[in-house]
Amino acid sequence: MHSILAVDDSASMRQMVSFTLKNAGFNVVEAVDGQDAYEKANSRDFNLVLTDQNMPRMDGISLTKKLRENPKFKSTPILILTTESSDQMKQAGRAAGATGWLVKPFDPAKLVEVIGKVIR
Amino acid sequence: MLAQDSSPPPHGAGLPPPGDAGLPLLAAADLQDHLMVAQNDLERLQRLLTDACDQLLVHFYGASGELRTLLAQGAHGAVDGPAAGLPGALEAAQLHKAMEHMAGAITAMQFQDMASQLVAHTSRRLRNCADRLAAQAMGDDDEDGSAVVEEMPLRPNPVTQDEMDAGSVELF
């Protein structure tokens, strides 16, 4: 079973992402911000990271940069799921090494479809 | 204590100095009061949204759990043969439809996350305006000589959506 690290500082968003992904057959581990996610990512293996952008302590783009610096996460797909939709932010995400940019609110079926396309 | 000195304000960027060209003290206090009331109302709205969303989610997960249980019982019945009280093929199809509707509601239920970001951003703007008004009209009345002013958000509001349609997807 594929494992996904779901990162969001909003408890309701974490619950909805987990609900959607668990129903689709994924194993989901939740993290409350980028720092928490980085620590959890280093403690076990994940097939994909799905992260929010605006979070306390460490945002999604910083988390992406930090994960990409580690050879362990060189090819792990990282999707940023955020309310931010500006081209400038998307480019920053791309430059940091993100695999894709999803704008909230997400459609459950579409989210599962996109994850299915990129997960390893 | 309120001071009407003519020294430049510490954080009054863009505002005229108090006194002759500045806002009258009473008008500034009145405006500040309105801004603070609006900010408090926004915080209350934030709590209402969070509570509403929490309750929605509890009921949503409860209903989803019940549907899943019924579907599982139906699948079990299909293996062991139809049993009284367990859903048949037709009912199972309806249950699947109901599950699809539940999943569809997830898009709309993300309103709380988006609304809370909007409220937090607007709240900071209002607080900054109220603090700047106070600093401008009353001068430095802090213990260490500088009025405390909430920082204006550095970036524009992150939430630009004005409807709950699903957002775009871009793979790099």
CSV table of N, CA, C and O in Angstrom, one decimal, chain A residues 6-119:
chain,number,residue,atom,x,y,z
A,6,ALA,N,0.6,13.8,4.4
A,6,ALA,CA,-0.3,14.9,4.2
A,6,ALA,C,0.0,16.0,5.2
A,6,ALA,O,-0.1,15.8,6.4
A,7,VAL,N,0.3,17.2,4.6
A,7,VAL,CA,0.8,18.3,5.5
A,7,VAL,C,-0.2,19.5,5.4
A,7,VAL,O,-0.3,20.0,4.3
A,8,ASP,N,-0.7,19.9,6.5
A,8,ASP,CA,-1.6,21.1,6.5
A,8,ASP,C,-1.8,21.6,7.9
A,8,ASP,O,-1.9,20.7,8.8
A,9,ASP,N,-1.7,22.9,8.2
A,9,ASP,CA,-1.9,23.4,9.5
A,9,ASP,C,-3.4,23.4,9.9
A,9,ASP,O,-3.7,23.6,11.1
A,10,SER,N,-4.3,23.3,8.9
A,10,SER,CA,-5.7,23.3,9.2
A,10,SER,C,-6.1,21.8,9.5
A,10,SER,O,-6.0,20.9,8.7
A,11,ALA,N,-6.7,21.6,10.7
A,11,ALA,CA,-7.1,20.3,11.1
A,11,ALA,C,-8.2,19.8,10.2
A,11,ALA,O,-8.2,18.6,9.8
A,12,SER,N,-9.1,20.6,9.8
A,12,SER,CA,-10.2,20.2,9.0
A,12,SER,C,-9.7,19.8,7.6
A,12,SER,O,-10.2,18.8,7.0
A,13,MET,N,-8.7,20.5,7.1
A,13,MET,CA,-8.2,20.1,5.8
A,13,MET,C,-7.4,18.8,5.9
A,13,MET,O,-7.5,17.9,5.0
A,14,ARG,N,-6.7,18.6,7.0
A,14,ARG,CA,-6.0,17.3,7.1
A,14,ARG,C,-7.0,16.2,7.2
A,14,ARG,O,-6.8,15.1,6.5
A,15,GLN,N,-8.1,16.4,7.9
A,15,GLN,CA,-9.1,15.3,8.0
A,15,GLN,C,-9.7,15.0,6.6
A,15,GLN,O,-9.9,13.9,6.3
A,16,MET,N,-10.0,16.1,5.8
A,16,MET,CA,-10.6,15.8,4.5
A,16,MET,C,-9.7,15.2,3.5
A,16,MET,O,-10.1,14.3,2.7
A,17,VAL,N,-8.4,15.6,3.6
A,17,VAL,CA,-7.4,15.0,2.7
A,17,VAL,C,-7.2,13.5,3.1
A,17,VAL,O,-7.3,12.6,2.2
A,18,SER,N,-7.1,13.2,4.4
A,18,SER,CA,-7.0,11.9,4.9
A,18,SER,C,-8.2,11.0,4.5
A,18,SER,O,-8.0,9.9,4.0
A,19,PHE,N,-9.3,11.5,4.7
A,19,PHE,CA,-10.6,10.8,4.4
A,19,PHE,C,-10.6,10.4,2.9
A,19,PHE,O,-10.8,9.3,2.6
A,20,THR,N,-10.2,11.4,2.1
A,20,THR,CA,-10.3,11.1,0.6
A,20,THR,C,-9.2,10.1,0.2
A,20,THR,O,-9.5,9.1,-0.5
A,21,LEU,N,-8.0,10.2,0.8
A,21,LEU,CA,-6.9,9.3,0.3
A,21,LEU,C,-7.1,7.9,1.0
A,21,LEU,O,-6.8,6.9,0.3
A,22,LYS,N,-7.5,7.8,2.2
A,22,LYS,CA,-7.8,6.5,2.8
A,22,LYS,C,-8.9,5.8,2.1
A,22,LYS,O,-8.8,4.6,1.8
A,23,ASN,N,-9.9,6.5,1.7
A,23,ASN,CA,-11.0,5.9,0.9
A,23,ASN,C,-10.5,5.3,-0.4
A,23,ASN,O,-11.1,4.4,-1.0
A,24,ALA,N,-9.4,6.0,-0.9
A,24,ALA,CA,-8.9,5.6,-2.2
A,24,ALA,C,-7.8,4.5,-2.0
A,24,ALA,O,-7.2,4.0,-3.0
A,25,GLY,N,-7.6,4.0,-0.8
A,25,GLY,CA,-6.7,2.9,-0.6
A,25,GLY,C,-5.3,3.3,-0.2
A,25,GLY,O,-4.4,2.4,-0.2
A,26,PHE,N,-5.0,4.5,0.1
A,26,PHE,CA,-3.7,4.9,0.5
A,26,PHE,C,-3.5,4.9,2.0
A,26,PHE,O,-4.5,5.1,2.8
A,27,ASN,N,-2.3,4.7,2.5
A,27,ASN,CA,-2.0,4.9,3.9
A,27,ASN,C,-1.6,6.3,4.1
A,27,ASN,O,-0.8,6.9,3.3
A,28,VAL,N,-2.1,7.0,5.0
A,28,VAL,CA,-1.9,8.4,5.2
A,28,VAL,C,-1.3,8.8,6.6
A,28,VAL,O,-1.8,8.3,7.6
A,29,VAL,N,-0.2,9.5,6.6
A,29,VAL,CA,0.3,10.1,7.8
A,29,VAL,C,0.2,11.6,7.8
A,29,VAL,O,0.4,12.2,6.7
A,30,GLU,N,-0.3,12.2,8.9
A,30,GLU,CA,-0.5,13.6,8.8
A,30,GLU,C,0.6,14.4,9.6
A,30,GLU,O,1.2,13.9,10.5
A,31,ALA,N,0.9,15.6,9.1
A,31,ALA,CA,1.8,16.5,9.7
A,31,ALA,C,1.2,17.9,9.8
A,31,ALA,O,0.4,18.3,8.9
A,32,VAL,N,1.5,18.6,10.9
A,32,VAL,CA,0.8,19.9,11.1
A,32,VAL,C,1.5,21.1,10.5
A,32,VAL,O,0.9,22.2,10.4
A,33,ASP,N,2.7,21.0,10.1
A,33,ASP,CA,3.4,22.1,9.4
A,33,ASP,C,4.7,21.5,8.7
A,33,ASP,O,4.9,20.3,8.8
A,34,GLY,N,5.4,22.3,8.1
A,34,GLY,CA,6.6,21.9,7.3
A,34,GLY,C,7.6,21.2,8.2
A,34,GLY,O,8.2,20.2,7.8
A,35,GLN,N,7.8,21.8,9.4
A,35,GLN,CA,8.8,21.3,10.3
A,35,GLN,C,8.5,19.9,10.8
A,35,GLN,O,9.3,18.9,10.7
A,36,ASP,N,7.2,19.7,11.2
A,36,ASP,CA,6.7,18.4,11.6
A,36,ASP,C,6.8,17.4,10.4
A,36,ASP,O,7.2,16.2,10.6
A,37,ALA,N,6.5,17.9,9.2
A,37,ALA,CA,6.5,17.0,8.1
A,37,ALA,C,8.0,16.5,7.8
A,37,ALA,O,8.2,15.3,7.5
A,38,TYR,N,8.9,17.5,7.9
A,38,TYR,CA,10.3,17.1,7.6
A,38,TYR,C,10.8,16.0,8.6
A,38,TYR,O,11.5,15.1,8.2
A,39,GLU,N,10.4,16.2,9.9
A,39,GLU,CA,10.8,15.2,10.9
A,39,GLU,C,10.2,13.9,10.6
A,39,GLU,O,10.9,12.8,10.7
A,40,LYS,N,8.9,13.9,10.2
A,40,LYS,CA,8.2,12.6,9.9
A,40,LYS,C,8.8,12.0,8.7
A,40,LYS,O,8.9,10.7,8.6
A,41,ALA,N,9.1,12.8,7.7
A,41,ALA,CA,9.6,12.3,6.4
A,41,ALA,C,10.9,11.5,6.6
A,41,ALA,O,11.3,10.6,5.9
A,42,ASN,N,11.7,12.0,7.6
A,42,ASN,CA,13.0,11.4,7.8
A,42,ASN,C,12.9,10.2,8.7
A,42,ASN,O,13.9,9.4,8.8
A,43,SER,N,11.8,10.0,9.3
A,43,SER,CA,11.7,8.8,10.2
A,43,SER,C,11.1,7.6,9.5
A,43,SER,O,11.1,6.5,10.1
A,44,ARG,N,10.5,7.8,8.3
A,44,ARG,CA,10.0,6.6,7.6
A,44,ARG,C,9.9,6.9,6.1
A,44,ARG,O,10.2,8.1,5.7
A,45,ASP,N,9.5,5.9,5.3
A,45,ASP,CA,9.4,6.2,3.8
A,45,ASP,C,8.0,6.5,3.4
A,45,ASP,O,7.0,6.0,3.9
A,46,PHE,N,8.0,7.5,2.5
A,46,PHE,CA,6.7,7.9,1.9
A,46,PHE,C,6.8,7.8,0.4
A,46,PHE,O,7.9,8.1,-0.2
A,47,ASN,N,5.7,7.5,-0.3
A,47,ASN,CA,5.7,7.4,-1.7
A,47,ASN,C,5.3,8.8,-2.3
A,47,ASN,O,5.5,9.0,-3.5
A,48,LEU,N,4.7,9.7,-1.5
A,48,LEU,CA,4.4,11.0,-2.0
A,48,LEU,C,4.1,11.9,-0.8
A,48,LEU,O,3.7,11.5,0.3
A,49,VAL,N,4.5,13.2,-1.1
A,49,VAL,CA,4.2,14.2,0.0
A,49,VAL,C,3.2,15.2,-0.6
A,49,VAL,O,3.4,15.7,-1.8
A,50,LEU,N,2.1,15.5,0.1
A,50,LEU,CA,1.1,16.4,-0.3
A,50,LEU,C,1.1,17.5,0.7
A,50,LEU,O,0.7,17.3,1.9
A,51,THR,N,1.5,18.7,0.4
A,51,THR,CA,1.6,19.7,1.4
A,51,THR,C,0.9,21.1,1.0
A,51,THR,O,0.8,21.5,-0.1
A,52,ASP,N,0.5,21.7,2.1
A,52,ASP,CA,-0.1,23.1,2.0
A,52,ASP,C,1.1,24.0,1.8
A,52,ASP,O,2.3,23.6,2.0
A,53,GLN,N,0.8,25.3,1.4
A,53,GLN,CA,1.9,26.2,1.3
A,53,GLN,C,2.1,27.1,2.6
A,53,GLN,O,3.1,27.1,3.2
A,54,ASN,N,1.0,27.8,2.9
A,54,ASN,CA,1.1,28.8,4.0
A,54,ASN,C,0.9,28.1,5.4
A,54,ASN,O,-0.2,27.7,5.7
A,55,MET,N,2.0,27.9,6.1
A,55,MET,CA,1.9,27.2,7.4
A,55,MET,C,2.9,27.9,8.3
A,55,MET,O,3.9,28.4,7.9
A,56,PRO,N,2.6,27.8,9.6
A,56,PRO,CA,3.6,28.3,10.6
A,56,PRO,C,4.9,27.4,10.6
A,56,PRO,O,4.9,26.3,10.1
A,57,ARG,N,6.0,28.0,11.1
A,57,ARG,CA,7.3,27.3,11.3
A,57,ARG,C,8.0,27.0,9.9
A,57,ARG,O,9.1,27.5,9.7
A,58,MET,N,7.3,26.3,9.1
A,58,MET,CA,8.0,26.0,7.7
A,58,MET,C,6.9,25.9,6.7
A,58,MET,O,5.9,25.1,6.9
A,59,ASP,N,6.9,26.7,5.6
A,59,ASP,CA,5.9,26.6,4.6
A,59,ASP,C,6.2,25.5,3.6
A,59,ASP,O,7.2,24.8,3.7
A,60,GLY,N,5.3,25.3,2.7
A,60,GLY,CA,5.4,24.2,1.7
A,60,GLY,C,6.5,24.3,0.8
A,60,GLY,O,7.2,23.2,0.5
A,61,ILE,N,6.8,25.5,0.3
A,61,ILE,CA,8.0,25.6,-0.6
A,61,ILE,C,9.3,25.4,0.1
A,61,ILE,O,10.2,24.7,-0.4
A,62,SER,N,9.4,25.9,1.3
A,62,SER,CA,10.6,25.6,2.1
A,62,SER,C,10.8,24.1,2.4
A,62,SER,O,11.9,23.6,2.4
A,63,LEU,N,9.7,23.5,2.7
A,63,LEU,CA,9.7,22.0,3.0
A,63,LEU,C,10.2,21.3,1.7
A,63,LEU,O,11.0,20.4,1.8
A,64,THR,N,9.6,21.7,0.6
A,64,THR,CA,10.0,21.1,-0.7
A,64,THR,C,11.5,21.2,-0.9
A,64,THR,O,12.2,20.2,-1.3
A,65,LYS,N,12.0,22.4,-0.7
A,65,LYS,CA,13.5,22.7,-0.9
A,65,LYS,C,14.3,21.8,0.0
A,65,LYS,O,15.3,21.2,-0.4
A,66,LYS,N,13.9,21.7,1.2
A,66,LYS,CA,14.6,21.0,2.2
A,66,LYS,C,14.6,19.5,1.9
A,66,LYS,O,15.6,18.8,2.1
A,67,LEU,N,13.5,19.0,1.5
A,67,LEU,CA,13.4,17.6,1.1
A,67,LEU,C,14.2,17.3,-0.1
A,67,LEU,O,14.9,16.2,-0.1
A,68,ARG,N,14.2,18.2,-1.1
A,68,ARG,CA,15.0,17.9,-2.3
A,68,ARG,C,16.5,18.0,-2.0
A,68,ARG,O,17.3,17.4,-2.8
A,69,GLU,N,16.9,18.6,-1.0
A,69,GLU,CA,18.3,18.7,-0.6
A,69,GLU,C,18.8,17.3,-0.2
A,69,GLU,O,20.0,17.0,-0.2
A,70,ASN,N,17.9,16.5,0.3
A,70,ASN,CA,18.2,15.1,0.8
A,70,ASN,C,18.0,14.1,-0.3
A,70,ASN,O,16.9,14.0,-0.9
A,71,PRO,N,19.1,13.4,-0.7
A,71,PRO,CA,19.0,12.4,-1.8
A,71,PRO,C,17.9,11.4,-1.6
A,71,PRO,O,17.3,10.9,-2.6
A,72,LYS,N,17.4,11.1,-0.4
A,72,LYS,CA,16.3,10.2,-0.1
A,72,LYS,C,15.1,10.7,-0.8
A,72,LYS,O,14.2,9.8,-1.2
A,73,PHE,N,14.9,12.0,-0.9
A,73,PHE,CA,13.6,12.5,-1.5
A,73,PHE,C,13.8,13.1,-2.9
A,73,PHE,O,13.0,13.8,-3.3
A,74,LYS,N,14.9,12.7,-3.5
A,74,LYS,CA,15.2,13.3,-4.8
A,74,LYS,C,14.1,13.0,-5.8
A,74,LYS,O,13.8,13.9,-6.6
A,75,SER,N,13.5,11.8,-5.8
A,75,SER,CA,12.5,11.5,-6.8
A,75,SER,C,11.1,11.3,-6.2
A,75,SER,O,10.2,10.8,-6.8
A,76,THR,N,11.0,11.6,-4.9
A,76,THR,CA,9.6,11.5,-4.3
A,76,THR,C,8.7,12.6,-4.8
A,76,THR,O,9.1,13.8,-4.7
A,77,PRO,N,7.6,12.3,-5.3
A,77,PRO,CA,6.7,13.3,-5.8
A,77,PRO,C,6.2,14.2,-4.7
A,77,PRO,O,5.8,13.7,-3.6
A,78,ILE,N,6.3,15.5,-4.9
A,78,ILE,CA,5.8,16.5,-3.9
A,78,ILE,C,4.7,17.4,-4.6
A,78,ILE,O,5.0,18.1,-5.5
A,79,LEU,N,3.5,17.3,-4.1
A,79,LEU,CA,2.4,18.1,-4.6
A,79,LEU,C,2.1,19.2,-3.6
A,79,LEU,O,2.0,18.9,-2.4
A,80,ILE,N,2.0,20.4,-4.1
A,80,ILE,CA,1.6,21.5,-3.2
A,80,ILE,C,0.1,21.8,-3.4
A,80,ILE,O,-0.3,22.1,-4.5
A,81,LEU,N,-0.7,21.7,-2.3
A,81,LEU,CA,-2.1,21.9,-2.3
A,81,LEU,C,-2.4,23.2,-1.5
A,81,LEU,O,-2.3,23.2,-0.3
A,82,THR,N,-2.8,24.3,-2.2
A,82,THR,CA,-2.9,25.6,-1.5
A,82,THR,C,-3.9,26.5,-2.1
A,82,THR,O,-4.5,26.2,-3.2
A,83,THR,N,-4.3,27.5,-1.3
A,83,THR,CA,-5.2,28.5,-1.8
A,83,THR,C,-4.5,29.5,-2.8
A,83,THR,O,-5.1,30.1,-3.6
A,84,GLU,N,-3.2,29.5,-2.7
A,84,GLU,CA,-2.4,30.4,-3.6
A,84,GLU,C,-2.5,30.0,-5.0
A,84,GLU,O,-2.2,28.8,-5.4
A,85,SER,N,-2.8,30.9,-5.9
A,85,SER,CA,-2.9,30.6,-7.3
A,85,SER,C,-2.1,31.5,-8.2
A,85,SER,O,-2.2,31.4,-9.4
A,86,SER,N,-1.2,32.4,-7.6
A,86,SER,CA,-0.5,33.3,-8.5
A,86,SER,C,0.6,32.5,-9.2
A,86,SER,O,1.2,31.6,-8.7
A,87,ASP,N,0.9,33.0,-10.4
A,87,ASP,CA,2.0,32.4,-11.2
A,87,ASP,C,3.3,32.5,-10.5
A,87,ASP,O,4.2,31.6,-10.6
A,88,GLN,N,3.5,33.6,-9.8
A,88,GLN,CA,4.8,33.8,-9.1
A,88,GLN,C,5.0,32.7,-8.1
A,88,GLN,O,6.1,32.1,-8.0
A,89,MET,N,4.0,32.4,-7.3
A,89,MET,CA,4.1,31.3,-6.3
A,89,MET,C,4.3,30.0,-7.0
A,89,MET,O,5.1,29.2,-6.5
A,90,LYS,N,3.6,29.7,-8.1
A,90,LYS,CA,3.7,28.4,-8.7
A,90,LYS,C,5.1,28.3,-9.2
A,90,LYS,O,5.7,27.2,-9.1
A,91,GLN,N,5.7,29.3,-9.8
A,91,GLN,CA,7.1,29.3,-10.3
A,91,GLN,C,8.0,29.0,-9.1
A,91,GLN,O,9.0,28.3,-9.3
A,92,ALA,N,7.8,29.6,-8.0
A,92,ALA,CA,8.6,29.4,-6.8
A,92,ALA,C,8.5,27.9,-6.4
A,92,ALA,O,9.5,27.3,-6.0
A,93,GLY,N,7.3,27.4,-6.5
A,93,GLY,CA,7.2,26.0,-6.1
A,93,GLY,C,7.9,25.1,-7.1
A,93,GLY,O,8.5,24.1,-6.7
A,94,ARG,N,7.8,25.4,-8.4
A,94,ARG,CA,8.4,24.6,-9.4
A,94,ARG,C,10.0,24.7,-9.2
A,94,ARG,O,10.7,23.6,-9.3
A,95,ALA,N,10.5,25.9,-8.9
A,95,ALA,CA,11.9,26.1,-8.7
A,95,ALA,C,12.4,25.3,-7.5
A,95,ALA,O,13.5,24.8,-7.5
A,96,ALA,N,11.5,25.2,-6.5
A,96,ALA,CA,11.9,24.5,-5.3
A,96,ALA,C,12.0,22.9,-5.5
A,96,ALA,O,12.6,22.2,-4.7
A,97,GLY,N,11.3,22.5,-6.6
A,97,GLY,CA,11.4,21.1,-6.9
A,97,GLY,C,10.0,20.4,-6.7
A,97,GLY,O,10.0,19.1,-6.8
A,98,ALA,N,8.9,21.1,-6.6
A,98,ALA,CA,7.6,20.5,-6.5
A,98,ALA,C,7.2,19.8,-7.8
A,98,ALA,O,7.7,20.2,-8.9
A,99,THR,N,6.5,18.8,-7.7
A,99,THR,CA,6.0,18.0,-8.8
A,99,THR,C,4.8,18.6,-9.5
A,99,THR,O,4.6,18.5,-10.7
A,100,GLY,N,4.0,19.3,-8.6
A,100,GLY,CA,2.7,19.9,-9.2
A,100,GLY,C,2.2,20.8,-8.2
A,100,GLY,O,2.6,20.9,-7.0
A,101,TRP,N,1.2,21.6,-8.7
A,101,TRP,CA,0.6,22.7,-7.9
A,101,TRP,C,-0.9,22.5,-8.0
A,101,TRP,O,-1.5,22.6,-9.1
A,102,LEU,N,-1.6,22.3,-6.9
A,102,LEU,CA,-3.0,22.1,-6.9
A,102,LEU,C,-3.7,23.3,-6.1
A,102,LEU,O,-3.2,23.5,-5.0
A,103,VAL,N,-4.7,23.9,-6.7
A,103,VAL,CA,-5.3,25.0,-6.0
A,103,VAL,C,-6.5,24.5,-5.3
A,103,VAL,O,-7.3,23.8,-5.8
A,104,LYS,N,-6.7,25.0,-4.0
A,104,LYS,CA,-7.8,24.6,-3.2
A,104,LYS,C,-9.0,25.4,-3.7
A,104,LYS,O,-8.9,26.5,-4.1
A,105,PRO,N,-10.3,24.9,-3.5
A,105,PRO,CA,-10.6,23.6,-2.9
A,105,PRO,C,-10.3,22.5,-3.9
A,105,PRO,O,-10.5,22.7,-5.1
A,106,PHE,N,-10.0,21.3,-3.3
A,106,PHE,CA,-9.7,20.2,-4.2
A,106,PHE,C,-11.0,19.4,-4.4
A,106,PHE,O,-11.9,19.3,-3.6
A,107,ASP,N,-11.0,18.7,-5.6
A,107,ASP,CA,-12.1,17.8,-5.9
A,107,ASP,C,-11.5,16.4,-5.6
A,107,ASP,O,-10.5,16.0,-6.1
A,108,PRO,N,-12.2,15.6,-4.7
A,108,PRO,CA,-11.6,14.4,-4.2
A,108,PRO,C,-11.2,13.4,-5.4
A,108,PRO,O,-10.1,12.9,-5.4
A,109,ALA,N,-12.1,13.3,-6.4
A,109,ALA,CA,-11.8,12.4,-7.5
A,109,ALA,C,-10.6,12.9,-8.3
A,109,ALA,O,-9.7,12.1,-8.7
A,110,LYS,N,-10.5,14.2,-8.5
A,110,LYS,CA,-9.4,14.7,-9.2
A,110,LYS,C,-8.1,14.6,-8.5
A,110,LYS,O,-7.0,14.3,-9.0
A,111,LEU,N,-8.2,14.8,-7.1
A,111,LEU,CA,-7.0,14.6,-6.3
A,111,LEU,C,-6.4,13.2,-6.4
A,111,LEU,O,-5.2,13.0,-6.6
A,112,VAL,N,-7.3,12.2,-6.3
A,112,VAL,CA,-6.9,10.8,-6.4
A,112,VAL,C,-6.3,10.5,-7.8
A,112,VAL,O,-5.3,9.8,-7.9
A,113,GLU,N,-6.9,11.1,-8.8
A,113,GLU,CA,-6.5,10.9,-10.2
A,113,GLU,C,-5.0,11.4,-10.3
A,113,GLU,O,-4.2,10.8,-10.9
A,114,VAL,N,-4.8,12.6,-9.9
A,114,VAL,CA,-3.5,13.3,-10.0
A,114,VAL,C,-2.4,12.5,-9.2
A,114,VAL,O,-1.3,12.2,-9.7
A,115,ILE,N,-2.8,12.1,-8.0
A,115,ILE,CA,-1.8,11.3,-7.2
A,115,ILE,C,-1.5,10.0,-7.9
A,115,ILE,O,-0.4,9.6,-8.0
A,116,GLY,N,-2.5,9.4,-8.5
A,116,GLY,CA,-2.3,8.1,-9.2
A,116,GLY,C,-1.3,8.3,-10.4
A,116,GLY,O,-0.6,7.4,-10.7
A,117,LYS,N,-1.4,9.5,-11.0
A,117,LYS,CA,-0.5,9.8,-12.1
A,117,LYS,C,1.0,9.9,-11.7
A,117,LYS,O,1.9,9.6,-12.5
A,118,VAL,N,1.2,10.5,-10.5
A,118,VAL,CA,2.6,10.8,-10.2
A,118,VAL,C,3.3,9.9,-9.1
A,118,VAL,O,4.5,10.0,-8.9
A,119,ILE,N,2.4,9.2,-8.4
A,119,ILE,CA,3.0,8.4,-7.3
A,119,ILE,C,4.0,7.3,-7.8
A,119,ILE,O,3.8,6.7,-8.9
